Amino acid sequence: MQNVFAGKKIVIGVTGSIAAFKVAGWVSDLAKEEALVSVVMTPSATKFIAPLTFAALSGNDVSTEMFSAAKEDTMAHISLGREADIVLIAPATANTIAKLANGFADDLLTTTVLATRAGVLVCPAMNSRMYSHPATRQNIVKLKELGYTVIDPACGMMACKEEGDGRLPEWEEVKEYLAKSLSPQDLQGQRILVTAGPTREPLDPARFLSNRSSGKMGYALARSAFRRGGAVTLVSGPSTLSCPAGVNLVKVQTAVEMYDAVLDHARHCSVVIKAAAVADYRPEKMYEHKVKKEHIDTRLILERNPDILLELGKRKKAGQLLVGFAAESKNLRQEGTKKLHNKNLDLIAVNDISVDRTGFEAETNQVLLISASGAESLPYTSKLHTADLIWDRVVSLLPASAEKAEQG
Ligand code: PMT
């Protein structure tokens, strides 16, 4: 599942909102991802942005008319919906939402939606008063009952100079929901805990001990798990990355904070993956005020941090899967196998950190996966693809659903 969008037929319905221009960038990005994008515009959408823009960006004709004399267009209202892998309506006005909620089919877009059996994603965008009106609220409830995914609008200043809910959500978020709709839902029903990033062990208000972890590997695992239907909590040390859409982010700083957060959440989870690079030691003393350089003791006294994964291994419930990571610079298989056994893990991903393009900070990775049944070297690839391959392995290890870890 290296690129979920490649070759997928995505119908994008654009309706008459000022936010329509933003969707041009979305179409362009999907075309770069090699998706086959067909844009359907309502007549009022064409007042905000020209069909030619979408045609140029998607590389396909744009449909605006329900009835066309052109032979290849006579059944557009059926064929577009029938062939789609997913239908995305963005921006969706209050008017189109009302029509969809009530099964109207008076233009090409609403007809296409009725004719499709693919998933439908709706991104409402409108003035916040219109969005909060009981009629719109009710119609959105109806859309959800019909099985459509409605992505909540963002909050902020709108074109009408009012502030509130109603802005078109950001593309990064919508793209994740699209990816989810196009992915196998083999983690559906699983509550998943992922850890990521470094921990920071403070010395004084200005200084800390830490490591090079950027969080990229852990965030990729969280993103991939959400796409595959998991309910994901991400416990992260300091990182500049944004939280992936649909993921519950718990931010921590120190190893002790991570210990508390992880042990609290792990009780409810069927799978725990620990990609975080937890500091093994912390300064024995944390100074309240910045220590002047002339007063700094050049010998730093350290004390042990708790080993979170070791503790999870001791507390592992029947049916719960525990996956560790190991950052190693030599004897990968030997060191990984030792950690697999010592920490009572089901699987461990061993990272070679002696190479720049794998491990810390890199966009790419190559890990050795070790379980009780042996070792397998995954290919050198992006961290997102590495995450997918790790989830493939986790899925193969999951107990039958009846035996899932007792959650709660
Ligand atoms: O964040 P990136 O820049 O993308 O880099 C990714 C990564 C290299 C950090 C990641 O792929 C990785 O290898 N993470 C594990 C790093 C690590 O701390 O390895 P370790 O061998 O020291 O620890 C083994 C396991 O025990 C890890 O799962 C770790 O989370 C866990 N551990 C370690 C110490 C501790 N006190 N508590 C723990 O839970």
Tab-separated table of C-alpha atoms and ligand atoms in Angstrom:
chain	number	residue	atom	x	y	z
A	1	MET	CA	0.000	0.000	0.000
A	2	GLN	CA	2.736	2.418	-0.971
A	3	ASN	CA	0.449	5.085	-2.453
A	4	VAL	CA	-3.237	4.674	-1.691
A	5	PHE	CA	-4.240	7.278	-4.263
A	6	ALA	CA	-2.468	5.919	-7.342
A	7	GLY	CA	-4.945	4.780	-9.996
A	8	LYS	CA	-7.982	5.506	-7.791
A	9	LYS	CA	-11.013	7.132	-9.413
A	10	ILE	CA	-11.910	10.109	-7.269
A	11	VAL	CA	-14.958	12.226	-8.098
A	12	ILE	CA	-14.788	15.687	-6.544
A	13	GLY	CA	-18.068	17.596	-6.349
A	14	VAL	CA	-17.562	21.340	-6.062
A	15	THR	CA	-20.508	23.521	-4.998
A	16	GLY	CA	-21.068	27.271	-4.887
A	17	SER	CA	-18.955	28.612	-2.048
A	18	ILE	CA	-16.119	31.114	-1.987
A	19	ALA	CA	-13.939	28.258	-0.659
A	20	ALA	CA	-14.223	26.518	-4.073
A	21	PHE	CA	-10.898	28.039	-5.165
A	22	LYS	CA	-9.058	26.143	-2.396
A	23	VAL	CA	-10.084	22.831	-3.928
A	24	ALA	CA	-7.981	23.625	-7.006
A	25	GLY	CA	-4.877	22.912	-4.895
A	26	TRP	CA	-6.436	19.651	-3.685
A	27	VAL	CA	-7.088	18.484	-7.252
A	28	SER	CA	-3.543	19.363	-8.208
A	29	ASP	CA	-2.112	17.374	-5.267
A	30	LEU	CA	-4.266	14.332	-6.040
A	31	ALA	CA	-3.193	14.439	-9.684
A	32	LYS	CA	0.438	14.435	-8.494
A	33	GLU	CA	-0.413	11.368	-6.381
A	34	GLU	CA	-1.527	9.745	-9.665
A	35	ALA	CA	-5.219	9.640	-8.734
A	36	LEU	CA	-7.732	9.804	-11.606
A	37	VAL	CA	-9.724	12.873	-10.649
A	38	SER	CA	-13.042	13.854	-12.221
A	39	VAL	CA	-14.538	17.154	-11.103
A	40	VAL	CA	-18.288	17.760	-11.118
A	41	MET	CA	-19.390	21.355	-10.522
A	42	THR	CA	-22.817	22.674	-9.642
A	43	PRO	CA	-23.906	25.650	-11.772
A	44	SER	CA	-23.313	28.046	-8.857
A	45	ALA	CA	-19.787	26.690	-8.309
A	46	THR	CA	-18.905	27.857	-11.822
A	47	LYS	CA	-19.611	31.435	-10.681
A	48	PHE	CA	-16.708	31.185	-8.187
A	49	ILE	CA	-14.102	29.327	-10.218
A	50	ALA	CA	-13.874	28.416	-13.891
A	51	PRO	CA	-14.255	24.742	-14.897
A	52	LEU	CA	-11.150	25.229	-17.023
A	53	THR	CA	-9.024	25.525	-13.854
A	54	PHE	CA	-10.103	22.087	-12.657
A	55	ALA	CA	-9.830	20.627	-16.162
A	56	ALA	CA	-6.237	21.832	-16.473
A	57	LEU	CA	-5.250	20.598	-12.995
A	58	SER	CA	-6.957	17.216	-13.187
A	59	GLY	CA	-6.189	16.545	-16.847
A	60	ASN	CA	-9.853	15.535	-17.313
A	61	ASP	CA	-12.994	17.192	-18.623
A	62	VAL	CA	-15.103	18.871	-15.958
A	63	SER	CA	-18.815	18.006	-15.861
A	64	THR	CA	-21.300	20.741	-15.083
A	65	GLU	CA	-24.430	19.772	-17.007
A	66	MET	CA	-26.874	17.022	-16.228
A	67	PHE	CA	-28.032	16.829	-19.812
A	68	SER	CA	-25.524	16.905	-22.599
A	69	ALA	CA	-25.912	16.192	-26.277
A	70	ALA	CA	-22.375	14.831	-26.485
A	71	LYS	CA	-22.636	11.057	-26.881
A	72	GLU	CA	-19.976	10.260	-24.272
A	73	ASP	CA	-21.760	12.480	-21.691
A	74	THR	CA	-25.332	11.210	-21.986
A	75	MET	CA	-24.972	8.858	-19.023
A	76	ALA	CA	-22.509	10.958	-17.003
A	77	HIS	CA	-24.835	11.058	-13.979
A	78	ILE	CA	-24.709	7.261	-13.750
A	79	SER	CA	-21.210	6.462	-15.016
A	80	LEU	CA	-19.347	8.926	-12.783
A	81	GLY	CA	-20.956	7.525	-9.643
A	82	ARG	CA	-20.771	3.912	-10.785
A	83	GLU	CA	-17.066	4.028	-11.554
A	84	ALA	CA	-15.928	6.122	-8.600
A	85	ASP	CA	-13.782	4.645	-5.839
A	86	ILE	CA	-14.698	7.603	-3.649
A	87	VAL	CA	-16.789	10.775	-3.957
A	88	LEU	CA	-15.620	13.928	-2.173
A	89	ILE	CA	-17.908	16.938	-1.952
A	90	ALA	CA	-15.917	20.061	-1.146
A	91	PRO	CA	-16.909	22.694	-0.417
A	92	ALA	CA	-20.427	21.467	0.395
A	93	THR	CA	-22.929	24.309	0.759
A	94	ALA	CA	-25.971	24.205	3.071
A	95	ASN	CA	-28.111	23.865	-0.056
A	96	THR	CA	-26.273	20.815	-1.431
A	97	ILE	CA	-26.164	19.241	2.040
A	98	ALA	CA	-29.950	19.686	2.318
A	99	LYS	CA	-30.468	18.092	-1.100
A	100	LEU	CA	-28.192	15.135	-0.301
A	101	ALA	CA	-29.820	14.587	3.093
A	102	ASN	CA	-33.200	14.301	1.428
A	103	GLY	CA	-32.246	12.304	-1.647
A	104	PHE	CA	-32.774	15.081	-4.188
A	105	ALA	CA	-31.235	14.566	-7.613
A	106	ASP	CA	-31.748	17.778	-9.548
A	107	ASP	CA	-28.247	18.377	-10.788
A	108	LEU	CA	-25.329	16.252	-11.943
A	109	LEU	CA	-23.617	16.228	-8.541
A	110	THR	CA	-26.589	15.094	-6.436
A	111	THR	CA	-27.518	12.520	-9.100
A	112	THR	CA	-23.969	11.177	-9.102
A	113	VAL	CA	-24.081	10.761	-5.321
A	114	LEU	CA	-27.367	8.824	-5.507
A	115	ALA	CA	-25.940	6.607	-8.224
A	116	THR	CA	-22.726	5.742	-6.416
A	117	ARG	CA	-22.082	2.889	-4.035
A	118	ALA	CA	-18.624	4.236	-3.197
A	119	GLY	CA	-17.881	6.067	0.035
A	120	VAL	CA	-18.969	9.709	0.181
A	121	LEU	CA	-17.008	12.373	2.073
A	122	VAL	CA	-18.625	15.732	2.695
A	123	CYS	CA	-16.739	18.902	3.682
A	124	PRO	CA	-19.278	21.559	4.723
A	125	ALA	CA	-18.179	25.176	4.217
A	126	MET	CA	-20.500	28.096	4.845
A	127	ASN	CA	-21.224	31.077	7.065
A	128	SER	CA	-21.225	29.970	10.718
A	129	ARG	CA	-24.848	31.070	11.268
A	130	MET	CA	-25.958	28.887	8.369
A	131	TYR	CA	-23.838	26.027	9.693
A	132	SER	CA	-25.307	26.235	13.202
A	133	HIS	CA	-28.918	26.565	11.970
A	134	PRO	CA	-31.007	23.613	13.231
A	135	ALA	CA	-31.987	22.718	9.649
A	136	THR	CA	-28.338	22.330	8.612
A	137	ARG	CA	-27.478	20.482	11.834
A	138	GLN	CA	-30.337	18.061	11.197
A	139	ASN	CA	-29.315	17.535	7.596
A	140	ILE	CA	-25.755	16.743	8.678
A	141	VAL	CA	-27.077	14.157	11.143
A	142	LYS	CA	-29.056	12.625	8.251
A	143	LEU	CA	-25.941	12.490	6.068
A	144	LYS	CA	-24.120	10.585	8.807
A	145	GLU	CA	-27.087	8.202	9.141
A	146	LEU	CA	-26.838	7.560	5.407
A	147	GLY	CA	-23.250	6.438	6.004
A	148	TYR	CA	-21.544	9.525	4.582
A	149	THR	CA	-18.428	10.790	6.341
A	150	VAL	CA	-18.802	14.445	7.284
A	151	ILE	CA	-15.576	16.259	8.109
A	152	ASP	CA	-16.172	19.050	10.594
A	153	PRO	CA	-15.445	22.509	9.249
A	154	ALA	CA	-12.618	24.509	10.770
A	155	CYS	CA	-13.172	27.511	13.003
A	156	GLY	CA	-11.863	30.962	12.131
A	157	MET	CA	-12.451	34.175	10.204
A	158	MET	CA	-14.595	33.741	7.100
A	159	ALA	CA	-14.972	35.674	3.864
A	160	CYS	CA	-18.096	37.350	5.338
A	161	LYS	CA	-15.850	38.796	8.114
A	162	GLU	CA	-17.582	36.715	10.774
A	163	GLU	CA	-15.703	34.299	12.961
A	164	GLY	CA	-16.863	30.816	13.862
A	165	ASP	CA	-17.287	27.263	12.554
A	166	GLY	CA	-17.737	26.999	8.812
A	167	ARG	CA	-14.348	27.248	7.146
A	168	LEU	CA	-13.353	24.518	4.720
A	169	PRO	CA	-11.104	22.086	6.624
A	170	GLU	CA	-7.404	21.962	5.781
A	171	TRP	CA	-6.336	19.703	2.918
A	172	GLU	CA	-3.937	17.706	5.149
A	173	GLU	CA	-6.923	16.580	7.214
A	174	VAL	CA	-9.243	15.865	4.291
A	175	LYS	CA	-6.494	13.940	2.519
A	176	GLU	CA	-6.138	11.603	5.507
A	177	TYR	CA	-9.880	10.874	5.512
A	178	LEU	CA	-9.702	10.197	1.767
A	179	ALA	CA	-6.738	7.865	2.326
A	180	LYS	CA	-8.704	6.094	5.058
A	181	SER	CA	-11.664	5.582	2.721
A	182	LEU	CA	-9.333	4.013	0.172
A	183	SER	CA	-7.465	1.777	2.630
A	184	PRO	CA	-8.306	-1.690	3.956
A	185	GLN	CA	-9.942	-1.328	7.375
A	186	ASP	CA	-8.033	-4.198	8.921
A	187	LEU	CA	-7.396	-2.332	12.196
A	188	GLN	CA	-11.098	-1.524	12.655
A	189	GLY	CA	-12.122	-2.168	16.258
A	190	GLN	CA	-8.525	-2.012	17.536
A	191	ARG	CA	-7.540	0.546	20.141
A	192	ILE	CA	-3.965	1.423	19.401
A	193	LEU	CA	-1.307	3.230	21.388
A	194	VAL	CA	1.767	4.595	19.586
A	195	THR	CA	4.653	6.467	21.180
A	196	ALA	CA	6.933	8.824	19.279
A	197	GLY	CA	9.707	11.349	19.573
A	198	PRO	CA	12.372	11.932	22.177
A	199	THR	CA	11.946	12.765	25.832
A	200	ARG	CA	13.517	15.851	27.400
A	201	GLU	CA	15.103	15.561	30.785
A	202	PRO	CA	15.509	19.049	32.258
A	203	LEU	CA	18.597	20.237	34.058
A	204	ASP	CA	17.362	23.765	34.632
A	205	PRO	CA	14.752	25.975	32.884
A	206	ALA	CA	17.121	26.475	29.915
A	207	ARG	CA	18.883	23.129	29.491
A	208	PHE	CA	17.900	19.515	29.025
A	209	LEU	CA	19.227	16.099	27.984
A	210	SER	CA	17.553	14.606	24.927
A	211	ASN	CA	18.272	12.714	21.703
A	212	ARG	CA	17.891	13.070	17.922
A	213	SER	CA	14.433	11.525	17.524
A	214	SER	CA	12.167	13.719	15.369
A	215	GLY	CA	8.985	11.695	15.897
A	216	LYS	CA	8.696	10.879	12.160
A	217	MET	CA	8.599	7.097	12.612
A	218	GLY	CA	6.005	7.164	15.399
A	219	TYR	CA	3.810	9.748	13.643
A	220	ALA	CA	3.912	7.618	10.471
A	221	LEU	CA	2.758	4.588	12.498
A	222	ALA	CA	-0.110	6.631	13.977
A	223	ARG	CA	-1.121	8.009	10.560
A	224	SER	CA	-1.079	4.595	8.931
A	225	ALA	CA	-3.072	3.016	11.793
A	226	PHE	CA	-5.770	5.710	11.526
A	227	ARG	CA	-6.008	5.130	7.773
A	228	ARG	CA	-6.550	1.415	8.440
A	229	GLY	CA	-9.426	2.026	10.843
A	230	GLY	CA	-7.693	1.936	14.242
A	231	ALA	CA	-8.684	4.225	17.128
A	232	VAL	CA	-5.269	5.739	17.738
A	233	THR	CA	-3.717	7.517	20.700
A	234	LEU	CA	-0.266	8.972	20.105
A	235	VAL	CA	1.855	9.748	23.149
A	236	SER	CA	4.570	12.038	21.881
A	237	GLY	CA	7.615	13.713	23.291
A	238	PRO	CA	8.550	17.155	21.900
A	239	SER	CA	8.287	17.192	18.106
A	240	THR	CA	7.713	19.842	15.449
A	241	LEU	CA	5.345	17.547	13.521
A	242	SER	CA	1.595	18.194	13.374
A	243	CYS	CA	-0.723	15.627	14.825
A	244	PRO	CA	-2.059	13.345	12.056
A	245	ALA	CA	-5.796	13.735	11.380
A	246	GLY	CA	-8.092	11.558	13.451
A	247	VAL	CA	-5.404	10.765	16.033
A	248	ASN	CA	-5.700	11.578	19.733
A	249	LEU	CA	-2.435	13.315	20.684
A	250	VAL	CA	-1.096	13.283	24.237
A	251	LYS	CA	1.962	15.512	24.607
A	252	VAL	CA	4.638	14.765	27.179
A	253	GLN	CA	8.114	16.059	27.919
A	254	THR	CA	9.962	13.682	30.217
A	255	ALA	CA	10.326	9.900	30.422
A	256	VAL	CA	8.399	9.899	33.697
A	257	GLU	CA	5.522	11.805	32.060
A	258	MET	CA	5.600	9.339	29.162
A	259	TYR	CA	5.582	6.442	31.630
A	260	ASP	CA	2.436	7.776	33.343
A	261	ALA	CA	0.607	8.541	30.077
A	262	VAL	CA	1.519	5.223	28.438
A	263	LEU	CA	0.604	3.048	31.397
A	264	ASP	CA	-2.687	4.863	31.769
A	265	HIS	CA	-3.685	4.445	28.085
A	266	ALA	CA	-2.190	0.980	27.494
A	267	ARG	CA	-4.762	-0.609	29.821
A	268	HIS	CA	-7.441	0.096	27.194
A	269	CYS	CA	-5.432	-0.844	24.106
A	270	SER	CA	-5.148	-4.057	22.125
A	271	VAL	CA	-1.906	-2.982	20.394
A	272	VAL	CA	0.946	-0.866	21.770
A	273	ILE	CA	3.855	0.243	19.570
A	274	LYS	CA	6.754	2.057	21.195
A	275	ALA	CA	8.738	3.993	18.611
A	276	ALA	CA	9.732	6.722	21.095
A	277	ALA	CA	13.373	7.181	21.972
A	278	VAL	CA	13.039	7.412	25.731
A	279	ALA	CA	15.968	8.832	27.686
A	280	ASP	CA	17.350	6.074	29.906
A	281	TYR	CA	18.701	8.609	32.417
A	282	ARG	CA	17.753	12.027	33.769
A	283	PRO	CA	19.755	14.575	35.751
A	284	GLU	CA	19.455	13.730	39.430
A	285	LYS	CA	18.658	17.351	40.202
A	286	MET	CA	16.534	19.856	38.292
A	287	TYR	CA	17.484	23.417	39.212
A	288	GLU	CA	14.636	25.880	39.637
A	289	HIS	CA	16.625	28.739	38.128
A	290	LYS	CA	19.090	28.830	35.287
A	291	VAL	CA	22.490	27.774	36.581
A	292	LYS	CA	25.204	30.357	35.904
A	293	LYS	CA	28.028	28.919	33.863
A	294	GLU	CA	30.588	29.625	36.534
A	295	HIS	CA	28.504	27.500	38.959
A	296	ILE	CA	27.851	24.529	36.712
A	297	ASP	CA	29.297	21.315	38.071
A	298	THR	CA	31.070	19.727	35.120
A	299	ARG	CA	30.189	16.259	36.459
A	300	LEU	CA	26.533	15.524	35.849
A	301	ILE	CA	24.925	13.063	38.240
A	302	LEU	CA	22.247	10.979	36.569
A	303	GLU	CA	19.532	8.663	37.773
A	304	ARG	CA	17.682	5.884	35.929
A	305	ASN	CA	14.383	6.535	34.223
A	306	PRO	CA	11.783	3.781	34.314
A	307	ASP	CA	11.864	1.392	31.361
A	308	ILE	CA	8.320	1.851	30.068
A	309	LEU	CA	8.377	-1.034	27.626
A	310	LEU	CA	9.763	-3.429	30.225
A	311	GLU	CA	6.901	-2.471	32.539
A	312	LEU	CA	4.332	-2.921	29.737
A	313	GLY	CA	5.794	-6.378	29.079
A	314	LYS	CA	5.272	-7.320	32.734
A	315	ARG	CA	1.672	-6.078	32.683
A	316	LYS	CA	0.747	-7.446	29.236
A	317	LYS	CA	-2.859	-8.696	29.095
A	318	ALA	CA	-3.981	-11.808	27.265
A	319	GLY	CA	-4.532	-10.920	23.622
A	320	GLN	CA	-2.630	-7.621	23.836
A	321	LEU	CA	0.164	-7.146	21.283
A	322	LEU	CA	3.312	-5.366	22.333
A	323	VAL	CA	5.694	-4.037	19.692
A	324	GLY	CA	9.030	-2.430	20.497
A	325	PHE	CA	11.643	-0.586	18.508
A	326	ALA	CA	15.369	-0.812	19.024
A	327	ALA	CA	17.919	1.737	17.892
A	328	GLU	CA	21.150	-0.162	17.329
A	329	SER	CA	24.424	0.536	15.564
A	330	LYS	CA	25.792	-3.045	15.507
A	331	ASN	CA	24.732	-6.685	16.086
A	332	LEU	CA	21.175	-5.752	15.080
A	333	ARG	CA	19.684	-9.223	15.168
A	334	GLN	CA	21.354	-10.237	18.408
A	335	GLU	CA	20.458	-7.015	20.260
A	336	GLY	CA	16.901	-7.018	18.903
A	337	THR	CA	16.311	-10.632	19.920
A	338	LYS	CA	17.599	-9.882	23.419
A	339	LYS	CA	15.123	-6.980	23.801
A	340	LEU	CA	12.270	-9.067	22.330
A	341	HIS	CA	12.720	-11.668	25.073
A	342	ASN	CA	13.729	-9.425	27.987
A	343	LYS	CA	10.773	-7.085	27.483
A	344	ASN	CA	8.218	-9.821	26.685
A	345	LEU	CA	7.435	-8.382	23.214
A	346	ASP	CA	5.528	-9.937	20.313
A	347	LEU	CA	7.511	-8.054	17.704
A	348	ILE	CA	10.463	-5.698	17.550
A	349	ALA	CA	11.581	-3.384	14.733
A	350	VAL	CA	15.333	-2.929	14.842
A	351	ASN	CA	16.697	0.290	13.390
A	352	ASP	CA	20.241	0.616	12.119
A	353	ILE	CA	21.164	4.080	13.403
A	354	SER	CA	24.718	3.942	12.062
A	355	VAL	CA	23.370	4.916	8.637
A	356	ASP	CA	22.055	8.440	7.905
A	357	ARG	CA	19.147	7.426	5.676
A	358	THR	CA	17.600	5.138	8.309
A	359	GLY	CA	16.738	5.799	11.932
A	360	PHE	CA	16.836	9.245	13.537
A	361	GLU	CA	15.425	12.234	11.602
A	362	ALA	CA	15.486	10.591	8.168
A	363	GLU	CA	12.367	10.487	5.955
A	364	THR	CA	13.215	6.882	5.100
A	365	ASN	CA	13.905	3.749	7.053
A	366	GLN	CA	14.872	0.112	6.865
A	367	VAL	CA	14.121	-2.132	9.804
A	368	LEU	CA	14.705	-5.725	10.764
A	369	LEU	CA	11.475	-7.213	12.136
A	370	ILE	CA	11.998	-9.924	14.737
A	371	SER	CA	9.299	-12.087	16.301
A	372	ALA	CA	9.201	-15.547	17.868
A	373	SER	CA	8.943	-16.994	14.365
A	374	GLY	CA	12.174	-15.419	13.075
A	375	ALA	CA	13.593	-12.277	11.486
A	376	GLU	CA	12.637	-10.472	8.289
A	377	SER	CA	14.398	-7.487	6.770
A	378	LEU	CA	11.904	-4.919	5.439
A	379	PRO	CA	12.861	-2.994	2.289
A	380	TYR	CA	14.483	0.441	2.377
A	381	THR	CA	11.514	2.795	1.886
A	382	SER	CA	9.649	5.822	3.301
A	383	LYS	CA	8.753	5.819	6.987
A	384	LEU	CA	5.042	5.788	6.041
A	385	HIS	CA	5.529	2.678	3.947
A	386	THR	CA	7.660	1.100	6.706
A	387	ALA	CA	4.764	1.816	9.077
A	388	ASP	CA	2.336	0.108	6.679
A	389	LEU	CA	4.545	-2.963	6.468
A	390	ILE	CA	4.809	-3.131	10.263
A	391	TRP	CA	1.003	-2.906	10.523
A	392	ASP	CA	0.704	-5.722	7.934
A	393	ARG	CA	2.751	-7.871	10.289
A	394	VAL	CA	0.790	-6.763	13.376
A	395	VAL	CA	-2.502	-7.589	11.626
A	396	SER	CA	-1.203	-11.090	10.903
A	397	LEU	CA	-0.439	-11.509	14.628
A	398	LEU	CA	-3.780	-10.192	15.907
A	399	PRO	CA	-5.861	-12.756	17.726
A	400	ALA	CA	-9.332	-13.518	16.334
A	401	SER	CA	-11.685	-10.697	17.269
A	402	ALA	CA	-13.422	-12.750	19.972
A	403	GLU	CA	-10.156	-13.002	21.854
A	404	LYS	CA	-9.260	-9.299	21.555
A	405	ALA	CA	-7.725	-7.800	24.644
A	406	GLU	CA	-10.304	-6.932	27.242
A	407	GLN	CA	-10.697	-3.235	26.671
A	408	GLY	CA	-11.475	-1.220	29.736
B	1	PMT	O1	11.795	9.760	15.546
B	1	PMT	P1	12.616	9.514	14.313
B	1	PMT	O2	13.560	10.643	14.006
B	1	PMT	O3	11.750	9.151	13.129
B	1	PMT	O4	13.540	8.243	14.593
B	1	PMT	C1	12.962	6.985	14.738
B	1	PMT	C2	13.659	6.161	15.835
B	1	PMT	C3	15.077	5.844	15.425
B	1	PMT	C4	13.646	6.925	17.156
B	1	PMT	C5	12.790	4.864	16.012
B	1	PMT	O5	12.678	4.201	14.782
B	1	PMT	C6	13.401	3.936	17.046
B	1	PMT	O6	14.283	3.134	16.783
B	1	PMT	N1	12.894	4.047	18.309
B	1	PMT	C7	13.422	3.351	19.483
B	1	PMT	C8	14.606	4.116	20.019
B	1	PMT	C9	15.095	3.563	21.319
B	1	PMT	O7	14.987	4.205	22.315
B	1	PMT	O8	15.564	2.357	21.264
B	1	PMT	P2	16.137	1.548	22.560
B	1	PMT	O9	16.822	0.396	21.972
B	1	PMT	O10	16.898	2.484	23.442
B	1	PMT	O11	14.831	1.102	23.335
B	1	PMT	C10	14.157	-0.107	23.041
B	1	PMT	C11	12.677	0.046	23.270
B	1	PMT	O12	12.416	0.314	24.654
B	1	PMT	C12	12.017	1.151	22.473
B	1	PMT	O13	10.768	0.685	22.032
B	1	PMT	C13	11.850	2.262	23.514
B	1	PMT	O14	10.679	3.054	23.227
B	1	PMT	C14	11.674	1.477	24.787
B	1	PMT	N2	12.155	2.177	26.008
B	1	PMT	C15	13.472	2.487	26.144
B	1	PMT	C16	13.913	3.089	27.294
B	1	PMT	C17	12.990	3.393	28.321
B	1	PMT	N3	13.372	3.997	29.436
B	1	PMT	N4	11.697	3.091	28.140
B	1	PMT	C18	11.264	2.492	27.014
B	1	PMT	O15	10.077	2.206	26.864
